[in-house]
Structure formats: structure tokens, C-alpha cells
Short mmCIF file of C-alpha atoms in Angstrom, two decimals:
data_model
loop_
_atom_site.label_atom_id
_atom_site.label_comp_id
_atom_site.label_asym_id
_atom_site.label_seq_id
_atom_site.Cartn_x
_atom_site.Cartn_y
_atom_site.Cartn_z
CA UNK A 21 0.00 0.00 0.00
CA UNK A 22 1.29 3.40 -0.95
CA UNK A 23 0.38 6.30 1.23
CA UNK A 24 0.49 9.60 -0.57
CA UNK A 25 0.79 12.45 1.84
CA UNK A 26 -0.21 15.75 0.38
CA UNK A 27 1.68 18.53 2.04
CA UNK A 28 -0.65 21.37 2.90
CA UNK A 29 1.37 24.39 3.87
CA UNK A 30 -1.24 25.74 6.23
CA UNK A 31 0.03 28.76 8.13
CA UNK A 32 -2.11 31.03 10.34
CA UNK A 33 -5.05 28.87 9.27
CA UNK A 34 -4.46 29.87 5.64
CA UNK A 35 -3.82 27.15 3.06
CA UNK A 36 -0.92 28.85 1.29
CA UNK A 37 -0.87 26.24 -1.49
CA UNK A 38 -4.45 27.18 -2.31
CA UNK A 39 -3.65 30.89 -1.91
CA UNK A 40 -0.68 30.76 -4.30
CA UNK A 41 -2.68 28.54 -6.68
CA UNK A 42 -5.45 31.15 -6.80
CA UNK A 43 -2.93 33.90 -7.47
CA UNK A 44 -1.39 31.87 -10.34
CA UNK A 45 -4.80 31.24 -11.94
CA UNK A 46 -5.72 34.92 -11.74
CA UNK A 47 -2.36 35.99 -13.17
CA UNK A 48 -2.91 33.63 -16.12
CA UNK A 49 -6.59 34.56 -16.62
CA UNK A 50 -7.19 38.12 -15.37
CA UNK A 51 -10.85 37.99 -16.45
CA UNK A 52 -11.46 35.56 -13.57
CA UNK A 53 -10.64 38.40 -11.13
CA UNK A 54 -14.03 40.08 -11.67
CA UNK A 55 -16.10 39.63 -8.51
CA UNK A 56 -19.45 41.08 -7.47
CA UNK A 57 -20.64 41.02 -3.86
CA UNK A 58 -24.29 41.68 -2.93
CA UNK A 59 -26.41 42.54 0.04
CA UNK A 60 -30.19 42.71 0.20
CA UNK A 61 -31.73 44.67 3.06
CA UNK A 62 -35.25 44.98 4.42
CA UNK A 63 -36.64 47.50 6.90
CA UNK A 64 -38.34 45.89 9.90
CA UNK A 65 -39.36 48.75 12.26
CA UNK A 66 -37.84 52.03 13.40
CA UNK A 67 -34.05 51.77 13.19
CA UNK A 68 -34.24 47.99 12.90
CA UNK A 69 -33.36 46.59 9.50
CA UNK A 70 -31.88 43.32 8.33
CA UNK A 71 -29.41 42.35 5.61
CA UNK A 72 -29.24 38.98 3.90
CA UNK A 73 -25.96 38.00 2.28
CA UNK A 74 -25.38 34.83 0.29
CA UNK A 75 -24.73 34.69 -3.44
CA UNK A 76 -21.91 36.41 -5.26
CA UNK A 77 -20.22 36.35 -8.63
CA UNK A 78 -16.63 35.17 -8.79
CA UNK A 79 -14.14 33.63 -11.20
CA UNK A 80 -16.41 33.65 -14.23
CA UNK A 81 -19.70 32.50 -12.72
CA UNK A 82 -22.15 32.54 -9.84
CA UNK A 83 -20.59 31.13 -6.68
CA UNK A 84 -23.03 28.75 -5.02
CA UNK A 85 -20.78 27.22 -2.38
CA UNK A 86 -22.50 28.95 0.52
CA UNK A 87 -25.18 26.66 1.89
CA UNK A 88 -26.80 29.29 4.10
CA UNK A 89 -27.26 33.03 4.03
CA UNK A 90 -25.75 35.35 6.60
CA UNK A 91 -28.52 37.36 8.28
CA UNK A 92 -27.33 40.56 9.95
CA UNK A 93 -29.44 42.97 11.99
CA UNK A 94 -28.76 46.66 12.42
CA UNK A 95 -30.17 49.12 14.94
CA UNK A 96 -29.47 52.24 16.96
CA UNK A 97 -28.99 52.78 20.70
CA UNK A 98 -31.59 54.63 22.79
CA UNK A 99 -29.92 58.03 22.44
CA UNK A 100 -30.34 57.73 18.67
CA UNK A 101 -34.00 56.75 19.05
CA UNK A 102 -33.50 53.02 18.67
CA UNK A 103 -33.76 49.89 20.82
CA UNK A 104 -30.35 48.26 20.17
CA UNK A 105 -31.65 45.68 17.70
CA UNK A 106 -28.09 45.46 16.39
CA UNK A 107 -24.88 47.43 16.09
CA UNK A 108 -25.44 50.69 14.27
CA UNK A 109 -24.41 51.32 10.65
CA UNK A 110 -21.33 53.40 11.52
CA UNK A 111 -20.16 50.66 13.89
CA UNK A 112 -20.59 48.11 11.07
CA UNK A 113 -18.32 50.26 8.91
CA UNK A 114 -15.65 50.11 11.64
CA UNK A 115 -16.16 46.33 11.84
CA UNK A 116 -15.73 46.02 8.06
CA UNK A 117 -12.47 47.96 8.29
CA UNK A 118 -11.16 45.96 11.27
CA UNK A 119 -12.05 42.64 9.63
CA UNK A 120 -10.48 43.52 6.29
CA UNK A 121 -7.21 44.82 7.76
CA UNK A 122 -6.98 41.78 10.05
CA UNK A 123 -7.61 39.28 7.25
CA UNK A 124 -5.07 41.08 5.07
CA UNK A 125 -2.48 40.90 7.87
CA UNK A 126 -3.10 37.17 8.32
CA UNK A 127 -2.88 36.39 4.58
CA UNK A 128 0.21 38.53 4.00
CA UNK A 129 1.89 36.93 7.02
CA UNK A 130 1.03 33.44 5.73
CA UNK A 131 2.48 34.26 2.30
CA UNK A 132 5.66 35.64 3.91
CA UNK A 133 6.13 32.64 6.22
CA UNK A 134 5.36 34.58 9.38
CA UNK A 135 3.53 32.55 12.02
CA UNK A 136 1.28 34.92 13.94
CA UNK A 137 0.25 34.31 17.53
CA UNK A 138 -2.25 37.17 17.94
CA UNK A 139 -3.81 40.07 16.06
CA UNK A 140 -5.96 42.43 18.08
CA UNK A 141 -7.27 45.85 17.19
CA UNK A 142 -9.29 48.73 18.58
CA UNK A 143 -10.95 51.16 16.23
CA UNK A 144 -12.56 54.47 17.11
CA UNK A 145 -14.57 56.82 14.92
CA UNK A 146 -15.31 60.41 15.95
CA UNK A 147 -18.53 61.97 14.74
CA UNK A 148 -20.33 65.25 15.31
CA UNK A 149 -23.91 64.03 14.95
CA UNK A 150 -25.21 67.50 14.03
CA UNK A 151 -24.35 66.57 10.43
CA UNK A 152 -26.26 63.31 10.15
CA UNK A 153 -29.18 64.66 12.23
CA UNK A 154 -29.51 67.60 9.86
CA UNK A 155 -29.11 70.19 12.64
CA UNK A 156 -26.13 71.93 11.05
CA UNK A 157 -24.53 71.84 7.60
CA UNK A 158 -21.02 72.43 8.94
CA UNK A 159 -19.96 69.07 10.44
CA UNK A 160 -19.83 66.27 7.88
CA UNK A 161 -22.33 63.42 8.31
CA UNK A 162 -19.77 60.66 8.83
CA UNK A 163 -16.73 60.17 11.03
CA UNK A 164 -14.29 63.10 10.97
CA UNK A 165 -11.51 60.59 11.55
CA UNK A 166 -10.96 56.90 12.28
CA UNK A 167 -8.12 55.66 14.48
CA UNK A 168 -6.95 52.04 14.25
CA UNK A 169 -4.61 50.56 16.85
CA UNK A 170 -3.19 47.09 16.16
CA UNK A 171 -1.39 44.76 18.53
CA UNK A 172 0.31 42.02 16.50
CA UNK A 173 2.55 39.24 17.79
CA UNK A 174 4.27 36.37 16.01
CA UNK A 175 7.52 34.52 15.33
CA UNK A 176 9.22 37.37 13.50
CA UNK A 177 11.21 40.43 14.48
CA UNK A 178 9.29 43.66 15.11
CA UNK A 179 10.49 45.11 11.80
CA UNK A 180 9.06 42.19 9.82
CA UNK A 181 5.73 42.31 11.68
CA UNK A 182 5.49 46.03 10.89
CA UNK A 183 6.19 45.31 7.21
CA UNK A 184 3.36 42.76 7.19
CA UNK A 185 0.93 45.36 8.59
CA UNK A 186 2.11 47.99 6.09
CA UNK A 187 1.66 45.62 3.15
CA UNK A 188 -1.78 44.57 4.44
CA UNK A 189 -2.83 48.21 4.74
CA UNK A 190 -1.64 48.81 1.19
CA UNK A 191 -3.77 45.92 -0.15
CA UNK A 192 -6.89 45.97 2.02
CA UNK A 193 -10.09 46.41 0.00
CA UNK A 194 -12.05 48.11 2.78
CA UNK A 195 -9.13 50.35 3.84
CA UNK A 196 -8.95 51.54 0.22
CA UNK A 197 -12.71 52.20 0.11
CA UNK A 198 -12.92 53.94 3.49
CA UNK A 199 -9.92 56.18 2.88
CA UNK A 200 -10.46 56.94 -0.83
CA UNK A 201 -14.22 56.62 -1.27
CA UNK A 202 -16.19 54.73 -3.93
CA UNK A 203 -18.64 56.01 -6.58
CA UNK A 204 -22.16 55.06 -5.44
CA UNK A 205 -25.31 55.24 -7.55
CA UNK A 206 -28.74 55.18 -5.89
CA UNK A 207 -31.91 54.26 -7.79
CA UNK A 208 -35.44 54.35 -6.38
CA UNK A 209 -38.70 52.73 -7.36
CA UNK A 210 -41.89 53.48 -5.44
CA UNK A 211 -44.50 51.10 -6.84
CA UNK B 21 -58.45 59.13 39.58
CA UNK B 22 -56.89 61.18 36.87
CA UNK B 23 -55.52 59.38 33.87
CA UNK B 24 -52.84 61.31 32.10
CA UNK B 25 -52.34 60.05 28.59
CA UNK B 26 -49.03 61.04 27.09
CA UNK B 27 -49.26 61.26 23.34
CA UNK B 28 -46.33 59.57 21.71
CA UNK B 29 -46.18 60.44 18.07
CA UNK B 30 -44.65 57.16 17.01
CA UNK B 31 -44.41 56.87 13.24
CA UNK B 32 -42.55 54.14 11.35
CA UNK B 33 -41.50 52.85 14.78
CA UNK B 34 -39.70 56.13 15.46
CA UNK B 35 -40.72 58.18 18.50
CA UNK B 36 -40.80 61.56 16.79
CA UNK B 37 -41.27 63.41 20.11
CA UNK B 38 -38.00 61.93 21.29
CA UNK B 39 -36.38 62.59 17.91
CA UNK B 40 -37.37 66.27 17.87
CA UNK B 41 -36.44 66.58 21.56
CA UNK B 42 -32.94 65.26 20.78
CA UNK B 43 -32.59 67.72 17.91
CA UNK B 44 -33.64 70.62 20.18
CA UNK B 45 -31.14 69.65 22.87
CA UNK B 46 -28.30 69.38 20.33
CA UNK B 47 -29.23 72.72 18.75
CA UNK B 48 -29.07 74.35 22.20
CA UNK B 49 -25.88 72.57 23.30
CA UNK B 50 -23.81 71.66 20.21
CA UNK B 51 -21.03 70.22 22.39
CA UNK B 52 -23.37 67.29 23.15
CA UNK B 53 -23.18 66.29 19.46
CA UNK B 54 -19.69 64.80 19.87
CA UNK B 55 -19.97 61.00 19.60
CA UNK B 56 -17.31 58.30 19.43
CA UNK B 57 -18.12 54.77 18.28
CA UNK B 58 -15.71 51.86 18.89
CA UNK B 59 -15.05 48.34 17.71
CA UNK B 60 -12.54 45.88 19.13
CA UNK B 61 -11.53 42.97 16.93
CA UNK B 62 -9.63 39.75 17.55
CA UNK B 63 -8.19 37.30 15.02
CA UNK B 64 -9.38 33.73 15.57
CA UNK B 65 -7.94 31.63 12.70
CA UNK B 66 -7.37 32.14 8.98
CA UNK B 67 -9.92 34.62 7.66
CA UNK B 68 -12.04 34.24 10.79
CA UNK B 69 -12.02 37.23 13.10
CA UNK B 70 -14.53 38.64 15.55
CA UNK B 71 -15.58 42.16 16.52
CA UNK B 72 -17.07 43.15 19.85
CA UNK B 73 -19.14 46.33 19.97
CA UNK B 74 -20.64 47.82 23.11
CA UNK B 75 -19.56 51.08 24.69
CA UNK B 76 -19.54 54.46 23.02
CA UNK B 77 -19.24 58.12 23.95
CA UNK B 78 -22.28 60.34 23.40
CA UNK B 79 -23.85 63.55 24.65
CA UNK B 80 -21.06 64.48 27.06
CA UNK B 81 -20.27 61.10 28.61
CA UNK B 82 -19.88 57.36 28.25
CA UNK B 83 -23.13 55.72 27.20
CA UNK B 84 -23.73 52.61 29.31
CA UNK B 85 -27.28 51.80 28.26
CA UNK B 86 -26.31 48.70 26.29
CA UNK B 87 -26.58 45.68 28.55
CA UNK B 88 -24.82 43.29 26.17
CA UNK B 89 -22.14 43.54 23.53
CA UNK B 90 -22.77 42.78 19.87
CA UNK B 91 -20.43 40.02 18.72
CA UNK B 92 -19.92 39.87 14.97
CA UNK B 93 -17.90 37.30 13.04
CA UNK B 94 -16.22 37.85 9.69
CA UNK B 95 -14.86 35.35 7.20
CA UNK B 96 -14.22 34.62 3.56
CA UNK B 97 -15.79 32.12 1.15
CA UNK B 98 -13.84 29.12 -0.15
CA UNK B 99 -12.67 30.87 -3.31
CA UNK B 100 -10.95 33.46 -1.12
CA UNK B 101 -9.34 30.75 1.01
CA UNK B 102 -11.84 30.88 3.87
CA UNK B 103 -14.54 28.67 5.37
CA UNK B 104 -17.52 31.09 5.48
CA UNK B 105 -17.21 31.85 9.19
CA UNK B 106 -19.12 35.05 8.46
CA UNK B 107 -19.86 37.55 5.71
CA UNK B 108 -16.69 39.02 4.30
CA UNK B 109 -15.42 42.53 5.09
CA UNK B 110 -16.50 44.05 1.76
CA UNK B 111 -20.01 42.61 2.25
CA UNK B 112 -20.10 44.19 5.72
CA UNK B 113 -19.32 47.54 4.13
CA UNK B 114 -22.32 47.09 1.81
CA UNK B 115 -24.44 46.12 4.84
CA UNK B 116 -23.30 49.28 6.69
CA UNK B 117 -24.31 51.38 3.69
CA UNK B 118 -27.70 49.64 3.27
CA UNK B 119 -28.48 49.92 6.98
CA UNK B 120 -27.55 53.61 7.20
CA UNK B 121 -29.49 54.68 4.13
CA UNK B 122 -32.52 52.66 5.28
CA UNK B 123 -32.48 54.12 8.80
CA UNK B 124 -32.08 57.60 7.36
CA UNK B 125 -35.09 57.05 5.07
CA UNK B 126 -37.19 55.82 8.00
CA UNK B 127 -36.23 58.76 10.27
CA UNK B 128 -36.68 61.41 7.57
CA UNK B 129 -40.07 59.92 6.66
CA UNK B 130 -41.13 59.95 10.33
CA UNK B 131 -40.12 63.59 10.69
CA UNK B 132 -42.01 64.51 7.52
CA UNK B 133 -45.18 62.64 8.56
CA UNK B 134 -44.81 59.98 5.87
CA UNK B 135 -46.00 56.53 6.97
CA UNK B 136 -43.87 53.95 5.20
CA UNK B 137 -45.11 50.46 4.40
CA UNK B 138 -41.85 48.95 3.07
CA UNK B 139 -38.22 49.79 2.40
CA UNK B 140 -36.20 47.19 0.54
CA UNK B 141 -32.83 47.49 -1.11
CA UNK B 142 -30.31 45.53 -3.12
CA UNK B 143 -26.69 46.61 -3.18
CA UNK B 144 -23.95 45.34 -5.44
CA UNK B 145 -20.23 46.08 -5.37
CA UNK B 146 -17.95 45.27 -8.30
CA UNK B 147 -14.36 44.39 -7.56
CA UNK B 148 -11.38 43.24 -9.59
CA UNK B 149 -9.63 41.13 -6.96
CA UNK B 150 -6.24 41.48 -8.63
CA UNK B 151 -5.83 44.66 -6.60
CA UNK B 152 -6.51 43.28 -3.13
CA UNK B 153 -4.64 40.03 -3.90
CA UNK B 154 -1.58 42.02 -4.91
CA UNK B 155 -1.41 40.45 -8.38
CA UNK B 156 -1.59 43.76 -10.25
CA UNK B 157 -1.22 47.40 -9.23
CA UNK B 158 -3.71 48.63 -11.82
CA UNK B 159 -7.15 47.71 -10.40
CA UNK B 160 -7.90 49.42 -7.10
CA UNK B 161 -8.23 47.18 -4.02
CA UNK B 162 -11.83 48.02 -3.23
CA UNK B 163 -15.07 48.17 -5.19
CA UNK B 164 -14.82 50.10 -8.46
CA UNK B 165 -18.45 51.07 -7.98
CA UNK B 166 -21.43 50.37 -5.72
CA UNK B 167 -25.00 50.30 -7.02
CA UNK B 168 -27.91 50.74 -4.63
CA UNK B 169 -31.48 50.00 -5.71
CA UNK B 170 -34.29 50.99 -3.32
CA UNK B 171 -37.93 49.99 -3.42
CA UNK B 172 -39.88 52.27 -1.07
CA UNK B 173 -43.64 52.32 -0.50
CA UNK B 174 -45.81 54.42 1.83
CA UNK B 175 -48.80 56.72 2.19
CA UNK B 176 -47.37 59.57 0.16
CA UNK B 177 -47.15 60.44 -3.55
CA UNK B 178 -44.16 59.18 -5.51
CA UNK B 179 -42.61 62.65 -5.57
CA UNK B 180 -42.67 62.91 -1.78
CA UNK B 181 -41.19 59.41 -1.33
CA UNK B 182 -38.39 60.34 -3.70
CA UNK B 183 -37.72 63.53 -1.71
CA UNK B 184 -37.45 61.44 1.46
CA UNK B 185 -34.84 59.18 -0.15
CA UNK B 186 -32.90 62.18 -1.51
CA UNK B 187 -32.83 63.87 1.90
CA UNK B 188 -31.78 60.59 3.57
CA UNK B 189 -28.95 60.16 1.06
CA UNK B 190 -27.83 63.73 1.77
CA UNK B 191 -27.68 63.06 5.54
CA UNK B 192 -26.54 59.44 5.80
CA UNK B 193 -23.31 59.06 7.79
CA UNK B 194 -22.15 55.90 6.00
CA UNK B 195 -23.10 57.20 2.53
CA UNK B 196 -20.93 60.25 3.25
CA UNK B 197 -18.02 58.07 4.40
CA UNK B 198 -18.23 55.55 1.55
CA UNK B 199 -18.54 58.19 -1.18
CA UNK B 200 -16.12 60.80 0.22
CA UNK B 201 -13.67 58.75 2.29
CA UNK B 202 -12.43 59.33 5.84
CA UNK B 203 -8.91 60.02 7.15
CA UNK B 204 -7.68 56.81 8.84
CA UNK B 205 -4.60 56.50 11.06
CA UNK B 206 -3.10 53.05 11.77
CA UNK B 207 -0.80 52.44 14.74
CA UNK B 208 0.96 49.15 15.50
CA UNK B 209 2.52 47.66 18.61
CA UNK B 210 4.24 44.29 18.49
CA UNK B 211 5.08 43.45 22.11
#
């Protein structure tokens, strides 16, 4: 009997063989890099609304590997006239940024043979709510600034860990969108 | 026995008395409009990380009205080397945008005495993943564009419903951030 052992170079929980394989395929066939992500949302009551996230387009076709949808509720705290049915939209934006930077750090570290032991972050967003509440035109509606503080440890010198974070920041999809903005079109139907 | 009935003008699930009261207080004391929202995030394994959201600063002090934290998991689908431990970061950004626009529509409608019957939306974000994967410097990392499609119904003429959506778009915190960008600072400690 012959036992064939396939070596999976899994580092930081990332299958680097699969990761490098994906990169090779996309280099060879750039048209497979076109992705479309989607969210459908439905108002429930007051500040309570719910998003459903499942299907997406990737690598030349509809991706149907997800067996179940993610269902995510939003809300507002009492001071913003809600009942805490979920984190609020601005907090979800901070979560998106934290998650994207963290995933980028983990993938970059895996590709560069850095074994991480922990990645923790704290994000803060400062907002003058006179903008969003329509009380004053002067303050902008969104955060004036976002501060991200990472604590990263692993089996590499400080300089290398810092390089991993810098590279992750340079490639993060959500960091790009939050810092540079994205063109958004809004269409409305009423019947 | 005297029964005092307090009239709560609740419309669309929004207590408009409380809403207008909040606006009056903030007009009178603009320093109370300074809010800070926060997210802490921890890497679990691979593309799986988890945000915890609870405390925030509002109206001159720490808000402690939330009894429990919101715990939100992120992940990636198989094609992006994950195991679907949660929606992915870019999808969370779309959710943040959907939730903020929807809440803004509901609040603006309540203030303008429009009773809504439904607010539904579909958001799509188109991305060339060569950017975020570091394969090519040409495509940006994030979405090239986001399309939002709203279906809104209520007891008002089409023109008025459209005005509500326009005003909401003009005041939405996340719409402002996603379209215009926000300054982000990133700090790192490694021990």
C-alpha cells in the first residue's frame, strides 16, 4: 500500500498552497478576477433593518458554495432613538475595516512565512452628529476621523511584523474604500 | 383618579417626540453632538475574526445603556481561502451602507409625517480582486463602484417618497463616508 501524503502548507489557518494557486490562476486569466458582492436589506421597524448576504459572482460564474445566508441585523442605541436591535451602521463600517485589515495581515503573514500568535485591534470613529441629524450643515455626516490601533505578535522580528501590517494596509479592499471613497449610484422605485 | 395620557407620536416605529427633543437639545448645546463609536476585533484563525461592539461616547459622557455587547464574526468564502465563518469585510461595508441609508429614510419619513409600508434594497459592489490580492497594481483594491437599488412604498405620492430618499442620502453618515472617504490613522505595537 502506498500512502500519498499531500503537504498542505497551512500557516495562520491559511492554506498557502491554495492561496498561491489562486494567485497563479488569476495571473494567467485576469478575467477571472471580476467579482461582485451583494447585500439585500429589508426595513423591519424604526431603526431595525436586516441584511441577507449569500450569493456572489466570482471567477467567471455565480458562486453557489455557501449553503446558508448570513442574516445581519442593524439598529441604533436609545440616544439615537432606537432599541439596540443590532450594532449601528457606523459601527458596522468600523467592523468592516477591522475585519479587512486583520484578514489582510493574516494572509500577508502566511504568504511571507510569518507565524502569527495574535492580532488584536481597537478602532474608534469620531462623529459630530449635528451633520447626520440635519441640525447643522457644517460638520460632515460621517466620522471626521478613524483611528486604528493594532497589537500584532508572532515569530518574527518587530520590523518584519510592521512590514506585514504595512503591506496589508496597502492591499486591504475596505481600507482603500474607506480612505479613498467609492462612486455610489442610488436608484429608487416606489411602486 | 386622573388618567394622564401622554401622546407619543410614534411613526414608522420612530418616537418623533424623542427625535425632535434630541434635535432641540443638540441645537441648544452643540457640544453634546460629539460622539465616538468603537469596535474591538480579535483574530481567531485564517480569515475568521470577531468584533465586539458595546460602549460608546455620546452627549457628554460614556453611554452605558447597552446591557450586552454585539459580537460579529467575519470570514471569507472558499474561493478566497476561507470557510464562510461570516460575511466578508466588503459585504459588511455594503451592509453598513444599506443599513444607514434605510435608517435615514425611515427617520426622515417619520419627521415629515410619511407613513412607510416597506423599504427594501439591493446593493452590489464590483471588484477586480487582482488589486486586493496584490497580483496587479492597476485595479484598485476596493469596489470600483457600488450600485444601490431601493424599493420604497408608503402613504405619500411618488414625488414625496423620492424627496425622502434624496434627503436621507444627503444626511446618511455611512453614505458620506463611503462616497467621500475618511482620514484613517493606523498604529501598531508588536510586544
